[in-house]
PDB file of N, CA and C in Angstrom:
ATOM      1  N   MET A   1      40.620  12.337 -15.579  1.00  0.00           N
ATOM      2  CA  MET A   1      40.087  13.364 -14.719  1.00  0.00           C
ATOM      3  C   MET A   1      39.649  14.534 -15.498  1.00  0.00           C
ATOM      4  N   ASN A   2      38.411  15.064 -15.163  1.00  0.00           N
ATOM      5  CA  ASN A   2      37.941  16.210 -15.845  1.00  0.00           C
ATOM      6  C   ASN A   2      38.154  17.527 -15.127  1.00  0.00           C
ATOM      7  N   GLU A   3      37.714  18.629 -15.647  1.00  0.00           N
ATOM      8  CA  GLU A   3      38.041  19.910 -15.106  1.00  0.00           C
ATOM      9  C   GLU A   3      37.388  20.184 -13.735  1.00  0.00           C
ATOM     10  N   HIS A   4      36.452  19.307 -13.349  1.00  0.00           N
ATOM     11  CA  HIS A   4      35.779  19.378 -12.039  1.00  0.00           C
ATOM     12  C   HIS A   4      36.363  18.468 -10.977  1.00  0.00           C
ATOM     13  N   GLY A   5      37.323  17.729 -11.388  1.00  0.00           N
ATOM     14  CA  GLY A   5      38.064  16.772 -10.443  1.00  0.00           C
ATOM     15  C   GLY A   5      37.427  15.409 -10.306  1.00  0.00           C
ATOM     16  N   VAL A   6      36.597  15.150 -11.235  1.00  0.00           N
ATOM     17  CA  VAL A   6      36.051  13.755 -11.281  1.00  0.00           C
ATOM     18  C   VAL A   6      37.037  12.851 -12.008  1.00  0.00           C
ATOM     19  N   GLY A   7      37.351  11.796 -11.333  1.00  0.00           N
ATOM     20  CA  GLY A   7      38.394  10.818 -12.113  1.00  0.00           C
ATOM     21  C   GLY A   7      38.053   9.401 -11.780  1.00  0.00           C
ATOM     22  N   PHE A   8      38.688   8.567 -12.564  1.00  0.00           N
ATOM     23  CA  PHE A   8      38.498   7.128 -12.594  1.00  0.00           C
ATOM     24  C   PHE A   8      39.733   6.329 -12.537  1.00  0.00           C
ATOM     25  N   GLY A   9      39.633   5.105 -12.016  1.00  0.00           N
ATOM     26  CA  GLY A   9      40.678   4.075 -12.063  1.00  0.00           C
ATOM     27  C   GLY A   9      39.791   2.812 -12.438  1.00  0.00           C
ATOM     28  N   GLU A  10      40.387   2.071 -13.403  1.00  0.00           N
ATOM     29  CA  GLU A  10      39.542   0.840 -13.841  1.00  0.00           C
ATOM     30  C   GLU A  10      40.386  -0.440 -13.861  1.00  0.00           C
ATOM     31  N   THR A  11      39.743  -1.534 -13.575  1.00  0.00           N
ATOM     32  CA  THR A  11      40.384  -2.853 -13.790  1.00  0.00           C
ATOM     33  C   THR A  11      39.356  -3.828 -14.280  1.00  0.00           C
ATOM     34  N   THR A  12      39.802  -4.869 -15.024  1.00  0.00           N
ATOM     35  CA  THR A  12      38.913  -5.926 -15.481  1.00  0.00           C
ATOM     36  C   THR A  12      38.822  -6.961 -14.349  1.00  0.00           C
ATOM     37  N   THR A  13      37.697  -7.553 -14.217  1.00  0.00           N
ATOM     38  CA  THR A  13      37.495  -8.573 -13.178  1.00  0.00           C
ATOM     39  C   THR A  13      36.716  -9.752 -13.824  1.00  0.00           C
ATOM     40  N   GLU A  14      36.594 -10.814 -13.076  1.00  0.00           N
ATOM     41  CA  GLU A  14      35.939 -11.989 -13.497  1.00  0.00           C
ATOM     42  C   GLU A  14      34.469 -11.873 -13.342  1.00  0.00           C
ATOM     43  N   ALA A  15      33.712 -12.417 -14.264  1.00  0.00           N
ATOM     44  CA  ALA A  15      32.137 -12.279 -14.076  1.00  0.00           C
ATOM     45  C   ALA A  15      31.614 -13.574 -14.602  1.00  0.00           C
ATOM     46  N   ARG A  16      30.490 -13.894 -14.114  1.00  0.00           N
ATOM     47  CA  ARG A  16      29.796 -15.269 -14.495  1.00  0.00           C
ATOM     48  C   ARG A  16      29.032 -15.083 -15.816  1.00  0.00           C
ATOM     49  N   LEU A  17      28.500 -13.939 -16.074  1.00  0.00           N
ATOM     50  CA  LEU A  17      27.797 -13.698 -17.386  1.00  0.00           C
ATOM     51  C   LEU A  17      28.623 -12.859 -18.266  1.00  0.00           C
ATOM     52  N   SER A  18      28.430 -13.166 -19.667  1.00  0.00           N
ATOM     53  CA  SER A  18      29.364 -12.401 -20.527  1.00  0.00           C
ATOM     54  C   SER A  18      28.662 -12.098 -21.771  1.00  0.00           C
ATOM     55  N   ALA A  19      29.055 -10.993 -22.419  1.00  0.00           N
ATOM     56  CA  ALA A  19      28.702 -10.525 -23.796  1.00  0.00           C
ATOM     57  C   ALA A  19      29.874  -9.711 -24.175  1.00  0.00           C
ATOM     58  N   PHE A  20      30.361  -9.813 -25.421  1.00  0.00           N
ATOM     59  CA  PHE A  20      31.586  -9.028 -25.856  1.00  0.00           C
ATOM     60  C   PHE A  20      31.327  -8.827 -27.314  1.00  0.00           C
ATOM     61  N   GLN A  21      31.872  -7.684 -27.823  1.00  0.00           N
ATOM     62  CA  GLN A  21      31.745  -7.333 -29.196  1.00  0.00           C
ATOM     63  C   GLN A  21      32.657  -8.195 -30.026  1.00  0.00           C
ATOM     64  N   PRO A  22      32.342  -8.463 -31.228  1.00  0.00           N
ATOM     65  CA  PRO A  22      31.126  -8.056 -31.983  1.00  0.00           C
ATOM     66  C   PRO A  22      29.922  -8.921 -31.913  1.00  0.00           C
ATOM     67  N   ASN A  23      29.867  -9.774 -30.959  1.00  0.00           N
ATOM     68  CA  ASN A  23      28.815 -10.708 -30.804  1.00  0.00           C
ATOM     69  C   ASN A  23      27.626 -10.333 -29.952  1.00  0.00           C
ATOM     70  N   THR A  24      27.371  -9.113 -29.766  1.00  0.00           N
ATOM     71  CA  THR A  24      26.353  -8.648 -28.884  1.00  0.00           C
ATOM     72  C   THR A  24      25.714  -7.336 -29.434  1.00  0.00           C
ATOM     73  N   THR A  25      24.558  -6.972 -28.971  1.00  0.00           N
ATOM     74  CA  THR A  25      23.896  -5.633 -29.392  1.00  0.00           C
ATOM     75  C   THR A  25      24.184  -4.617 -28.267  1.00  0.00           C
ATOM     76  N   ASN A  26      24.774  -5.079 -27.127  1.00  0.00           N
ATOM     77  CA  ASN A  26      25.054  -4.142 -26.027  1.00  0.00           C
ATOM     78  C   ASN A  26      25.998  -3.079 -26.609  1.00  0.00           C
ATOM     79  N   LEU A  27      25.853  -1.842 -26.213  1.00  0.00           N
ATOM     80  CA  LEU A  27      26.550  -0.748 -26.811  1.00  0.00           C
ATOM     81  C   LEU A  27      27.649  -0.142 -26.012  1.00  0.00           C
ATOM     82  N   PHE A  28      27.683  -0.326 -24.581  1.00  0.00           N
ATOM     83  CA  PHE A  28      28.669   0.380 -23.792  1.00  0.00           C
ATOM     84  C   PHE A  28      29.751  -0.612 -23.212  1.00  0.00           C
ATOM     85  N   TYR A  29      30.923  -0.295 -23.453  1.00  0.00           N
ATOM     86  CA  TYR A  29      32.014  -0.856 -22.554  1.00  0.00           C
ATOM     87  C   TYR A  29      32.372   0.204 -21.463  1.00  0.00           C
ATOM     88  N   THR A  30      32.982  -0.125 -20.556  1.00  0.00           N
ATOM     89  CA  THR A  30      33.345   0.841 -19.385  1.00  0.00           C
ATOM     90  C   THR A  30      34.034   2.124 -19.842  1.00  0.00           C
ATOM     91  N   HIS A  31      34.865   2.029 -20.711  1.00  0.00           N
ATOM     92  CA  HIS A  31      35.583   3.267 -21.153  1.00  0.00           C
ATOM     93  C   HIS A  31      34.615   4.227 -21.831  1.00  0.00           C
ATOM     94  N   GLU A  32      33.639   3.833 -22.688  1.00  0.00           N
ATOM     95  CA  GLU A  32      32.748   4.660 -23.297  1.00  0.00           C
ATOM     96  C   GLU A  32      31.849   5.313 -22.199  1.00  0.00           C
ATOM     97  N   ALA A  33      31.366   4.525 -21.228  1.00  0.00           N
ATOM     98  CA  ALA A  33      30.506   5.115 -20.197  1.00  0.00           C
ATOM     99  C   ALA A  33      31.305   6.093 -19.386  1.00  0.00           C
ATOM    100  N   MET A  34      32.541   5.786 -19.141  1.00  0.00           N
ATOM    101  CA  MET A  34      33.391   6.747 -18.342  1.00  0.00           C
ATOM    102  C   MET A  34      33.560   8.141 -19.121  1.00  0.00           C
ATOM    103  N   LYS A  35      33.800   8.109 -20.374  1.00  0.00           N
ATOM    104  CA  LYS A  35      33.976   9.237 -21.162  1.00  0.00           C
ATOM    105  C   LYS A  35      32.714  10.108 -21.188  1.00  0.00           C
ATOM    106  N   VAL A  36      31.603   9.494 -21.245  1.00  0.00           N
ATOM    107  CA  VAL A  36      30.271  10.212 -21.256  1.00  0.00           C
ATOM    108  C   VAL A  36      30.170  10.944 -19.877  1.00  0.00           C
ATOM    109  N   ALA A  37      30.459  10.212 -18.841  1.00  0.00           N
ATOM    110  CA  ALA A  37      30.335  10.728 -17.409  1.00  0.00           C
ATOM    111  C   ALA A  37      31.315  11.952 -17.191  1.00  0.00           C
ATOM    112  N   LEU A  38      32.510  11.763 -17.803  1.00  0.00           N
ATOM    113  CA  LEU A  38      33.507  12.841 -17.545  1.00  0.00           C
ATOM    114  C   LEU A  38      32.969  14.174 -18.338  1.00  0.00           C
ATOM    115  N   GLU A  39      32.297  13.945 -19.436  1.00  0.00           N
ATOM    116  CA  GLU A  39      31.789  15.108 -20.237  1.00  0.00           C
ATOM    117  C   GLU A  39      30.643  15.697 -19.560  1.00  0.00           C
ATOM    118  N   ARG A  40      29.787  15.067 -18.768  1.00  0.00           N
ATOM    119  CA  ARG A  40      28.582  15.553 -18.175  1.00  0.00           C
ATOM    120  C   ARG A  40      28.554  15.886 -16.754  1.00  0.00           C
ATOM    121  N   CYS A  41      29.555  15.382 -15.940  1.00  0.00           N
ATOM    122  CA  CYS A  41      29.401  15.347 -14.596  1.00  0.00           C
ATOM    123  C   CYS A  41      30.487  16.255 -13.776  1.00  0.00           C
ATOM    124  N   ARG A  42      29.964  16.791 -12.657  1.00  0.00           N
ATOM    125  CA  ARG A  42      30.794  17.604 -11.762  1.00  0.00           C
ATOM    126  C   ARG A  42      31.089  16.842 -10.534  1.00  0.00           C
ATOM    127  N   THR A  43      30.412  15.740 -10.204  1.00  0.00           N
ATOM    128  CA  THR A  43      30.507  14.970  -9.014  1.00  0.00           C
ATOM    129  C   THR A  43      30.759  13.461  -9.246  1.00  0.00           C
ATOM    130  N   ALA A  44      31.283  12.703  -8.293  1.00  0.00           N
ATOM    131  CA  ALA A  44      31.414  11.214  -8.449  1.00  0.00           C
ATOM    132  C   ALA A  44      30.037  10.590  -8.494  1.00  0.00           C
ATOM    133  N   ARG A  45      29.031  11.163  -7.676  1.00  0.00           N
ATOM    134  CA  ARG A  45      27.760  10.580  -7.667  1.00  0.00           C
ATOM    135  C   ARG A  45      26.999  10.733  -9.031  1.00  0.00           C
ATOM    136  N   CYS A  46      27.151  11.876  -9.605  1.00  0.00           N
ATOM    137  CA  CYS A  46      26.666  12.088 -11.039  1.00  0.00           C
ATOM    138  C   CYS A  46      27.294  11.049 -11.932  1.00  0.00           C
ATOM    139  N   ALA A  47      28.570  10.899 -11.867  1.00  0.00           N
ATOM    140  CA  ALA A  47      29.199   9.917 -12.780  1.00  0.00           C
ATOM    141  C   ALA A  47      28.650   8.449 -12.474  1.00  0.00           C
ATOM    142  N   LEU A  48      28.410   8.132 -11.327  1.00  0.00           N
ATOM    143  CA  LEU A  48      27.930   6.845 -11.018  1.00  0.00           C
ATOM    144  C   LEU A  48      26.507   6.649 -11.620  1.00  0.00           C
ATOM    145  N   ARG A  49      25.636   7.671 -11.418  1.00  0.00           N
ATOM    146  CA  ARG A  49      24.280   7.592 -11.958  1.00  0.00           C
ATOM    147  C   ARG A  49      24.284   7.525 -13.519  1.00  0.00           C
ATOM    148  N   THR A  50      25.098   8.381 -14.098  1.00  0.00           N
ATOM    149  CA  THR A  50      25.209   8.412 -15.559  1.00  0.00           C
ATOM    150  C   THR A  50      25.690   7.074 -16.088  1.00  0.00           C
ATOM    151  N   MET A  51      26.753   6.479 -15.599  1.00  0.00           N
ATOM    152  CA  MET A  51      27.274   5.220 -16.051  1.00  0.00           C
ATOM    153  C   MET A  51      26.204   4.141 -15.803  1.00  0.00           C
ATOM    154  N   GLY A  52      25.566   4.218 -14.623  1.00  0.00           N
ATOM    155  CA  GLY A  52      24.574   3.131 -14.407  1.00  0.00           C
ATOM    156  C   GLY A  52      23.350   3.216 -15.405  1.00  0.00           C
ATOM    157  N   GLU A  53      22.943   4.441 -15.623  1.00  0.00           N
ATOM    158  CA  GLU A  53      21.894   4.587 -16.550  1.00  0.00           C
ATOM    159  C   GLU A  53      22.094   4.275 -18.017  1.00  0.00           C
ATOM    160  N   LEU A  54      23.309   4.562 -18.412  1.00  0.00           N
ATOM    161  CA  LEU A  54      23.738   4.175 -19.730  1.00  0.00           C
ATOM    162  C   LEU A  54      23.866   2.650 -19.931  1.00  0.00           C
ATOM    163  N   VAL A  55      24.490   1.996 -18.978  1.00  0.00           N
ATOM    164  CA  VAL A  55      24.657   0.424 -19.181  1.00  0.00           C
ATOM    165  C   VAL A  55      23.254  -0.213 -19.014  1.00  0.00           C
ATOM    166  N   ASP A  56      22.401   0.366 -18.158  1.00  0.00           N
ATOM    167  CA  ASP A  56      21.049  -0.172 -17.971  1.00  0.00           C
ATOM    168  C   ASP A  56      20.288  -0.032 -19.259  1.00  0.00           C
ATOM    169  N   ARG A  57      20.316   1.167 -19.853  1.00  0.00           N
ATOM    170  CA  ARG A  57      19.506   1.413 -21.084  1.00  0.00           C
ATOM    171  C   ARG A  57      20.064   0.746 -22.361  1.00  0.00           C
ATOM    172  N   TYR A  58      21.410   0.894 -22.520  1.00  0.00           N
ATOM    173  CA  TYR A  58      22.051   0.545 -23.851  1.00  0.00           C
ATOM    174  C   TYR A  58      22.797  -0.763 -23.709  1.00  0.00           C
ATOM    175  N   GLY A  59      23.008  -1.393 -22.541  1.00  0.00           N
ATOM    176  CA  GLY A  59      23.707  -2.551 -22.364  1.00  0.00           C
ATOM    177  C   GLY A  59      25.249  -2.387 -22.166  1.00  0.00           C
ATOM    178  N   PHE A  60      25.792  -3.359 -21.524  1.00  0.00           N
ATOM    179  CA  PHE A  60      27.261  -3.358 -21.259  1.00  0.00           C
ATOM    180  C   PHE A  60      27.857  -4.606 -21.895  1.00  0.00           C
ATOM    181  N   TYR A  61      29.014  -4.479 -22.414  1.00  0.00           N
ATOM    182  CA  TYR A  61      29.800  -5.660 -22.860  1.00  0.00           C
ATOM    183  C   TYR A  61      31.153  -5.637 -22.329  1.00  0.00           C
ATOM    184  N   GLY A  62      31.757  -6.838 -21.997  1.00  0.00           N
ATOM    185  CA  GLY A  62      33.094  -6.909 -21.563  1.00  0.00           C
ATOM    186  C   GLY A  62      34.169  -7.024 -22.645  1.00  0.00           C
ATOM    187  N   ASP A  63      35.380  -7.065 -22.238  1.00  0.00           N
ATOM    188  CA  ASP A  63      36.390  -6.999 -23.301  1.00  0.00           C
ATOM    189  C   ASP A  63      36.788  -8.508 -23.648  1.00  0.00           C
ATOM    190  N   SER A  64      36.196  -9.438 -22.930  1.00  0.00           N
ATOM    191  CA  SER A  64      36.373 -10.894 -23.235  1.00  0.00           C
ATOM    192  C   SER A  64      35.274 -11.741 -22.606  1.00  0.00           C
ATOM    193  N   PRO A  65      35.100 -12.922 -22.956  1.00  0.00           N
ATOM    194  CA  PRO A  65      34.054 -13.783 -22.253  1.00  0.00           C
ATOM    195  C   PRO A  65      34.391 -13.834 -20.789  1.00  0.00           C
ATOM    196  N   GLY A  66      33.336 -13.720 -19.916  1.00  0.00           N
ATOM    197  CA  GLY A  66      33.518 -13.910 -18.521  1.00  0.00           C
ATOM    198  C   GLY A  66      34.169 -12.727 -17.781  1.00  0.00           C
ATOM    199  N   SER A  67      34.168 -11.583 -18.448  1.00  0.00           N
ATOM    200  CA  SER A  67      34.824 -10.441 -17.788  1.00  0.00           C
ATOM    201  C   SER A  67      33.842  -9.328 -17.335  1.00  0.00           C
ATOM    202  N   GLY A  68      34.080  -8.676 -16.354  1.00  0.00           N
ATOM    203  CA  GLY A  68      33.295  -7.533 -15.825  1.00  0.00           C
ATOM    204  C   GLY A  68      34.300  -6.426 -15.545  1.00  0.00           C
ATOM    205  N   GLU A  69      33.881  -5.306 -14.892  1.00  0.00           N
ATOM    206  CA  GLU A  69      34.835  -4.147 -14.700  1.00  0.00           C
ATOM    207  C   GLU A  69      34.532  -3.642 -13.257  1.00  0.00           C
ATOM    208  N   SER A  70      35.630  -3.202 -12.706  1.00  0.00           N
ATOM    209  CA  SER A  70      35.613  -2.473 -11.437  1.00  0.00           C
ATOM    210  C   SER A  70      36.243  -1.143 -11.586  1.00  0.00           C
ATOM    211  N   VAL A  71      35.475  -0.044 -11.324  1.00  0.00           N
ATOM    212  CA  VAL A  71      35.857   1.319 -11.550  1.00  0.00           C
ATOM    213  C   VAL A  71      35.873   2.088 -10.260  1.00  0.00           C
ATOM    214  N   SER A  72      37.051   2.743  -9.845  1.00  0.00           N
ATOM    215  CA  SER A  72      37.047   3.622  -8.736  1.00  0.00           C
ATOM    216  C   SER A  72      36.696   4.941  -9.270  1.00  0.00           C
ATOM    217  N   VAL A  73      35.664   5.599  -8.596  1.00  0.00           N
ATOM    218  CA  VAL A  73      35.214   6.891  -9.090  1.00  0.00           C
ATOM    219  C   VAL A  73      35.401   7.869  -7.979  1.00  0.00           C
ATOM    220  N   ILE A  74      36.106   8.980  -8.220  1.00  0.00           N
ATOM    221  CA  ILE A  74      36.435   9.943  -7.165  1.00  0.00           C
ATOM    222  C   ILE A  74      36.080  11.428  -7.514  1.00  0.00           C
ATOM    223  N   ASP A  75      35.895  12.155  -6.520  1.00  0.00           N
ATOM    224  CA  ASP A  75      35.885  13.578  -6.700  1.00  0.00           C
ATOM    225  C   ASP A  75      36.553  14.191  -5.473  1.00  0.00           C
ATOM    226  N   SER A  76      36.545  15.423  -5.175  1.00  0.00           N
ATOM    227  CA  SER A  76      37.256  16.073  -4.118  1.00  0.00           C
ATOM    228  C   SER A  76      36.583  15.747  -2.777  1.00  0.00           C
ATOM    229  N   ILE A  77      35.412  15.257  -2.764  1.00  0.00           N
ATOM    230  CA  ILE A  77      34.733  14.985  -1.496  1.00  0.00           C
ATOM    231  C   ILE A  77      34.648  13.523  -1.101  1.00  0.00           C
ATOM    232  N   GLU A  78      34.479  12.598  -2.090  1.00  0.00           N
ATOM    233  CA  GLU A  78      34.240  11.193  -1.803  1.00  0.00           C
ATOM    234  C   GLU A  78      34.785  10.257  -2.866  1.00  0.00           C
ATOM    235  N   ALA A  79      34.878   8.941  -2.547  1.00  0.00           N
ATOM    236  CA  ALA A  79      35.308   7.913  -3.493  1.00  0.00           C
ATOM    237  C   ALA A  79      34.279   6.840  -3.477  1.00  0.00           C
ATOM    238  N   TRP A  80      34.142   6.167  -4.632  1.00  0.00           N
ATOM    239  CA  TRP A  80      33.182   5.077  -4.757  1.00  0.00           C
ATOM    240  C   TRP A  80      33.827   3.980  -5.571  1.00  0.00           C
ATOM    241  N   VAL A  81      33.357   2.770  -5.413  1.00  0.00           N
ATOM    242  CA  VAL A  81      33.681   1.588  -6.326  1.00  0.00           C
ATOM    243  C   VAL A  81      32.410   1.224  -7.035  1.00  0.00           C
ATOM    244  N   PHE A  82      32.534   1.161  -8.375  1.00  0.00           N
ATOM    245  CA  PHE A  82      31.483   0.834  -9.307  1.00  0.00           C
ATOM    246  C   PHE A  82      31.745  -0.555  -9.887  1.00  0.00           C
ATOM    247  N   GLN A  83      31.004  -1.517  -9.724  1.00  0.00           N
ATOM    248  CA  GLN A  83      31.136  -2.885 -10.397  1.00  0.00           C
ATOM    249  C   GLN A  83      30.127  -3.090 -11.365  1.00  0.00           C
ATOM    250  N   VAL A  84      30.530  -3.663 -12.502  1.00  0.00           N
ATOM    251  CA  VAL A  84      29.519  -3.807 -13.587  1.00  0.00           C
ATOM    252  C   VAL A  84      29.931  -5.055 -14.412  1.00  0.00           C
ATOM    253  N   SER A  85      28.811  -5.850 -14.799  1.00  0.00           N
ATOM    254  CA  SER A  85      28.949  -6.979 -15.641  1.00  0.00           C
ATOM    255  C   SER A  85      27.768  -7.055 -16.486  1.00  0.00           C
ATOM    256  N   VAL A  86      27.713  -7.969 -17.404  1.00  0.00           N
ATOM    257  CA  VAL A  86      26.633  -8.088 -18.315  1.00  0.00           C
ATOM    258  C   VAL A  86      25.335  -8.636 -17.541  1.00  0.00           C
ATOM    259  N   GLY A  87      24.210  -8.092 -17.874  1.00  0.00           N
ATOM    260  CA  GLY A  87      22.972  -8.458 -17.187  1.00  0.00           C
ATOM    261  C   GLY A  87      22.520  -9.910 -17.640  1.00  0.00           C
ATOM    262  N   ALA A  88      21.313 -10.303 -17.113  1.00  0.00           N
ATOM    263  CA  ALA A  88      20.806 -11.564 -17.355  1.00  0.00           C
ATOM    264  C   ALA A  88      20.507 -11.769 -18.861  1.00  0.00           C
ATOM    265  N   LYS A  89      20.825 -13.006 -19.407  1.00  0.00           N
ATOM    266  CA  LYS A  89      20.689 -13.334 -20.711  1.00  0.00           C
ATOM    267  C   LYS A  89      21.474 -12.527 -21.711  1.00  0.00           C
ATOM    268  N   GLY A  90      22.511 -11.929 -21.173  1.00  0.00           N
ATOM    269  CA  GLY A  90      23.521 -11.179 -21.972  1.00  0.00           C
ATOM    270  C   GLY A  90      23.089  -9.823 -22.424  1.00  0.00           C
ATOM    271  N   LYS A  91      22.011  -9.345 -21.814  1.00  0.00           N
ATOM    272  CA  LYS A  91      21.476  -7.981 -22.183  1.00  0.00           C
ATOM    273  C   LYS A  91      21.561  -7.074 -20.961  1.00  0.00           C
ATOM    274  N   SER A  92      21.473  -5.806 -21.277  1.00  0.00           N
ATOM    275  CA  SER A  92      21.491  -4.785 -20.204  1.00  0.00           C
ATOM    276  C   SER A  92      22.746  -4.877 -19.326  1.00  0.00           C
ATOM    277  N   ALA A  93      22.629  -4.721 -18.050  1.00  0.00           N
ATOM    278  CA  ALA A  93      23.819  -4.817 -17.153  1.00  0.00           C
ATOM    279  C   ALA A  93      23.391  -5.046 -15.814  1.00  0.00           C
ATOM    280  N   ALA A  94      24.318  -5.573 -15.004  1.00  0.00           N
ATOM    281  CA  ALA A  94      24.167  -5.754 -13.535  1.00  0.00           C
ATOM    282  C   ALA A  94      25.250  -5.041 -12.984  1.00  0.00           C
ATOM    283  N   TRP A  95      24.866  -4.045 -12.133  1.00  0.00           N
ATOM    284  CA  TRP A  95      25.888  -3.050 -11.529  1.00  0.00           C
ATOM    285  C   TRP A  95      25.616  -2.712 -10.130  1.00  0.00           C
ATOM    286  N   ALA A  96      26.598  -2.350  -9.360  1.00  0.00           N
ATOM    287  CA  ALA A  96      26.317  -1.860  -8.091  1.00  0.00           C
ATOM    288  C   ALA A  96      27.532  -0.831  -7.776  1.00  0.00           C
ATOM    289  N   ALA A  97      27.270  -0.020  -6.846  1.00  0.00           N
ATOM    290  CA  ALA A  97      28.295   0.976  -6.403  1.00  0.00           C
ATOM    291  C   ALA A  97      28.159   1.053  -4.901  1.00  0.00           C
ATOM    292  N   GLN A  98      29.401   1.286  -4.267  1.00  0.00           N
ATOM    293  CA  GLN A  98      29.388   1.522  -2.777  1.00  0.00           C
ATOM    294  C   GLN A  98      30.414   2.575  -2.591  1.00  0.00           C
ATOM    295  N   ARG A  99      30.087   3.496  -1.630  1.00  0.00           N
ATOM    296  CA  ARG A  99      30.889   4.546  -1.210  1.00  0.00           C
ATOM    297  C   ARG A  99      31.946   4.036  -0.317  1.00  0.00           C
ATOM    298  N   VAL A 100      33.255   4.470  -0.559  1.00  0.00           N
ATOM    299  CA  VAL A 100      34.356   4.220   0.341  1.00  0.00           C
ATOM    300  C   VAL A 100      34.251   5.060   1.569  1.00  0.00           C
ATOM    301  N   PRO A 101      34.071   4.603   2.745  1.00  0.00           N
ATOM    302  CA  PRO A 101      33.900   5.515   3.902  1.00  0.00           C
ATOM    303  C   PRO A 101      35.090   6.337   4.128  1.00  0.00           C
ATOM    304  N   ASP A 102      34.913   7.499   4.751  1.00  0.00           N
ATOM    305  CA  ASP A 102      36.029   8.432   5.221  1.00  0.00           C
ATOM    306  C   ASP A 102      36.975   7.549   5.996  1.00  0.00           C
ATOM    307  N   GLY A 103      38.240   7.781   5.759  1.00  0.00           N
ATOM    308  CA  GLY A 103      39.279   7.068   6.594  1.00  0.00           C
ATOM    309  C   GLY A 103      39.564   5.705   6.211  1.00  0.00           C
ATOM    310  N   HIS A 104      38.928   5.209   5.257  1.00  0.00           N
ATOM    311  CA  HIS A 104      39.097   3.798   4.691  1.00  0.00           C
ATOM    312  C   HIS A 104      39.783   3.766   3.256  1.00  0.00           C
ATOM    313  N   VAL A 105      40.194   2.689   2.906  1.00  0.00           N
ATOM    314  CA  VAL A 105      40.737   2.506   1.483  1.00  0.00           C
ATOM    315  C   VAL A 105      39.973   1.378   0.804  1.00  0.00           C
ATOM    316  N   ALA A 106      40.017   1.400  -0.499  1.00  0.00           N
ATOM    317  CA  ALA A 106      39.440   0.176  -1.323  1.00  0.00           C
ATOM    318  C   ALA A 106      40.541  -0.316  -2.215  1.00  0.00           C
ATOM    319  N   VAL A 107      40.776  -1.556  -2.325  1.00  0.00           N
ATOM    320  CA  VAL A 107      41.755  -2.170  -3.187  1.00  0.00           C
ATOM    321  C   VAL A 107      41.128  -3.076  -4.161  1.00  0.00           C
TER     322      VAL A 107
END
């Protein structure tokens, strides 16, 4: 969590596409994207945009073949779930984010 109250929770998930270091030119794993978002952002929405832009532009890699990541992104107003895996042909990224509605939980 940063000084503005933006925080993360992360877990590895199964994915159909894969790329992993050192066998890829993709530059970002979830932890690196999260660190950059924490340095730059004051809101969960900013963190989502930042992480999405980074993995789109520089590529995402998983920690093992067939893995993706699920990240809970929060601030004092809202919570989101960010899912990411390697993009088509092992390049870039495929990602989506959905807001957790007020009064609901995400597991």
